[in-house]
Amino acid sequence: MSDPIVTLATCADFPELDDDDRGLPDALRARGIEPRIAVWNDPDVDWGQSGTVVLRSVRDYAAKGNYSNFLQWARSVPRLTNHPDVVAWNSDKHYLTRLGEWEVPMIPTAWLEPEAGYSKHQVHTRFPAHGDFVVKPAISSGGRGTGRYTATDASSRSAAINDAMHHLRRGRTVMVQRYLEEVDRKGEVSLVYFNGVLSHAVEKAPMLHPSFKSTDEIHEEIVTAREPSEQEWLWGERVRKAIHALIKEVSGRDIQLLFNRVDVVGDGRGGFYLMEVSLIDAGLYLGAAPEALDNFADAIAQRVLW
């Protein structure tokens, strides 16, 4: 009897996976699984013969011309993890407003919709009057298109307007959020779950420095593994319950997630804001924590062997 097949879906920019995932094929082989690597939009790949397909470095899914094709591809794959219903709603950050309905605190956000036809002046009036703020598209991957700006600096504010208009003209919803000083003081915390169980946590250094400019490049992250505090663990469970409530609402049933990364930041008052839930191309920091790679390989094996 041949070994079960697991295909790790990636993109053309990372044809052999990104650095963090490079050890995964060997870890799967050690568990009696035949690993394959395939670019998600390669027309020569027969996804019907690809066994269980695990989303990994599909960093280009939100790029111009790819988004609708990616969602269509996800629906066409017979055995995709995470589930295509989950992929569809997690690909658009409007999901944050839905999670807020389950009392998960979010960073206050102004949503600029492209159909509103905003002028530059109207965009300007929706920016904060003081402090730093962030402009980013609602559909993006790897931090592409995200910029940090200063409200009281005329040139920075003008650059923010141009950034927002760039996205709006291309039919993209724009998110405007106040930049949290807590990010500079303590960074973000990412909680990584496999098959619903917390595997590990990392602390991420701030990426959006005051001189940061919006680009279409993937943002590099500096992470340090550490044990989550009890409060962070409880917060992660609160977010996880809200995620599954949304899954049930959207899909009509609960769906177990192979991987789930929850990013939070302190609110400066002893609580947290949810920054993002990553269920598609999530960096899982497999090289940051000693147990992370084995935990992920075990989680995949549970799906295909048990």
PDB file of C-alpha atoms in Angstrom, residues 62 112-115 123 134-140 143-147 149 159-176 214-216:
ATOM      1  CA  ALA A  62      -4.465  38.714  -3.326  1.00  0.00           C
ATOM      2  CA  LEU A 112     -13.425  53.281   2.809  1.00  0.00           C
ATOM      3  CA  GLU A 113     -15.416  51.433   0.170  1.00  0.00           C
ATOM      4  CA  PRO A 114     -14.479  51.978  -3.494  1.00  0.00           C
ATOM      5  CA  GLU A 115     -18.099  52.300  -4.634  1.00  0.00           C
ATOM      6  CA  VAL A 123     -10.388  60.644   2.178  1.00  0.00           C
ATOM      7  CA  VAL A 134      -2.132  52.925   9.153  1.00  0.00           C
ATOM      8  CA  VAL A 135      -3.639  52.618   5.683  1.00  0.00           C
ATOM      9  CA  LYS A 136      -4.045  49.169   4.145  1.00  0.00           C
ATOM     10  CA  PRO A 137      -6.244  47.299   1.671  1.00  0.00           C
ATOM     11  CA  ALA A 138      -8.844  44.890   3.053  1.00  0.00           C
ATOM     12  CA  ILE A 139      -7.645  42.164   0.696  1.00  0.00           C
ATOM     13  CA  SER A 140      -3.893  41.711   0.969  1.00  0.00           C
ATOM     14  CA  GLY A 143       1.420  43.086   4.650  1.00  0.00           C
ATOM     15  CA  ARG A 144       1.545  44.242   1.027  1.00  0.00           C
ATOM     16  CA  GLY A 145       0.153  47.704   0.456  1.00  0.00           C
ATOM     17  CA  THR A 146       0.301  48.654   4.153  1.00  0.00           C
ATOM     18  CA  GLY A 147       1.728  52.034   5.155  1.00  0.00           C
ATOM     19  CA  TYR A 149       1.689  57.755   8.289  1.00  0.00           C
ATOM     20  CA  ALA A 159       1.274  60.298   0.863  1.00  0.00           C
ATOM     21  CA  ALA A 160      -1.468  58.525   2.825  1.00  0.00           C
ATOM     22  CA  ILE A 161      -4.151  60.120   0.663  1.00  0.00           C
ATOM     23  CA  ASN A 162      -2.352  59.009  -2.489  1.00  0.00           C
ATOM     24  CA  ASP A 163      -1.948  55.500  -1.058  1.00  0.00           C
ATOM     25  CA  ALA A 164      -5.652  55.239  -0.221  1.00  0.00           C
ATOM     26  CA  MET A 165      -6.715  56.625  -3.602  1.00  0.00           C
ATOM     27  CA  HIS A 166      -4.391  54.134  -5.345  1.00  0.00           C
ATOM     28  CA  HIS A 167      -6.256  51.242  -3.729  1.00  0.00           C
ATOM     29  CA  LEU A 168      -9.730  52.746  -4.134  1.00  0.00           C
ATOM     30  CA  ARG A 169      -9.241  53.358  -7.861  1.00  0.00           C
ATOM     31  CA  ARG A 170      -8.412  49.681  -8.221  1.00  0.00           C
ATOM     32  CA  GLY A 171     -11.626  48.631  -6.530  1.00  0.00           C
ATOM     33  CA  ARG A 172     -10.064  47.781  -3.168  1.00  0.00           C
ATOM     34  CA  THR A 173     -11.632  48.570   0.181  1.00  0.00           C
ATOM     35  CA  VAL A 174      -9.244  50.613   2.329  1.00  0.00           C
ATOM     36  CA  MET A 175      -8.866  50.286   6.090  1.00  0.00           C
ATOM     37  CA  VAL A 176      -7.722  53.283   8.144  1.00  0.00           C
ATOM     38  CA  SER A 214       3.745  51.376   1.634  1.00  0.00           C
ATOM     39  CA  THR A 215       5.056  48.924  -0.943  1.00  0.00           C
ATOM     40  CA  ASP A 216       3.891  45.783  -2.679  1.00  0.00           C
TER      41      ASP A 216
END
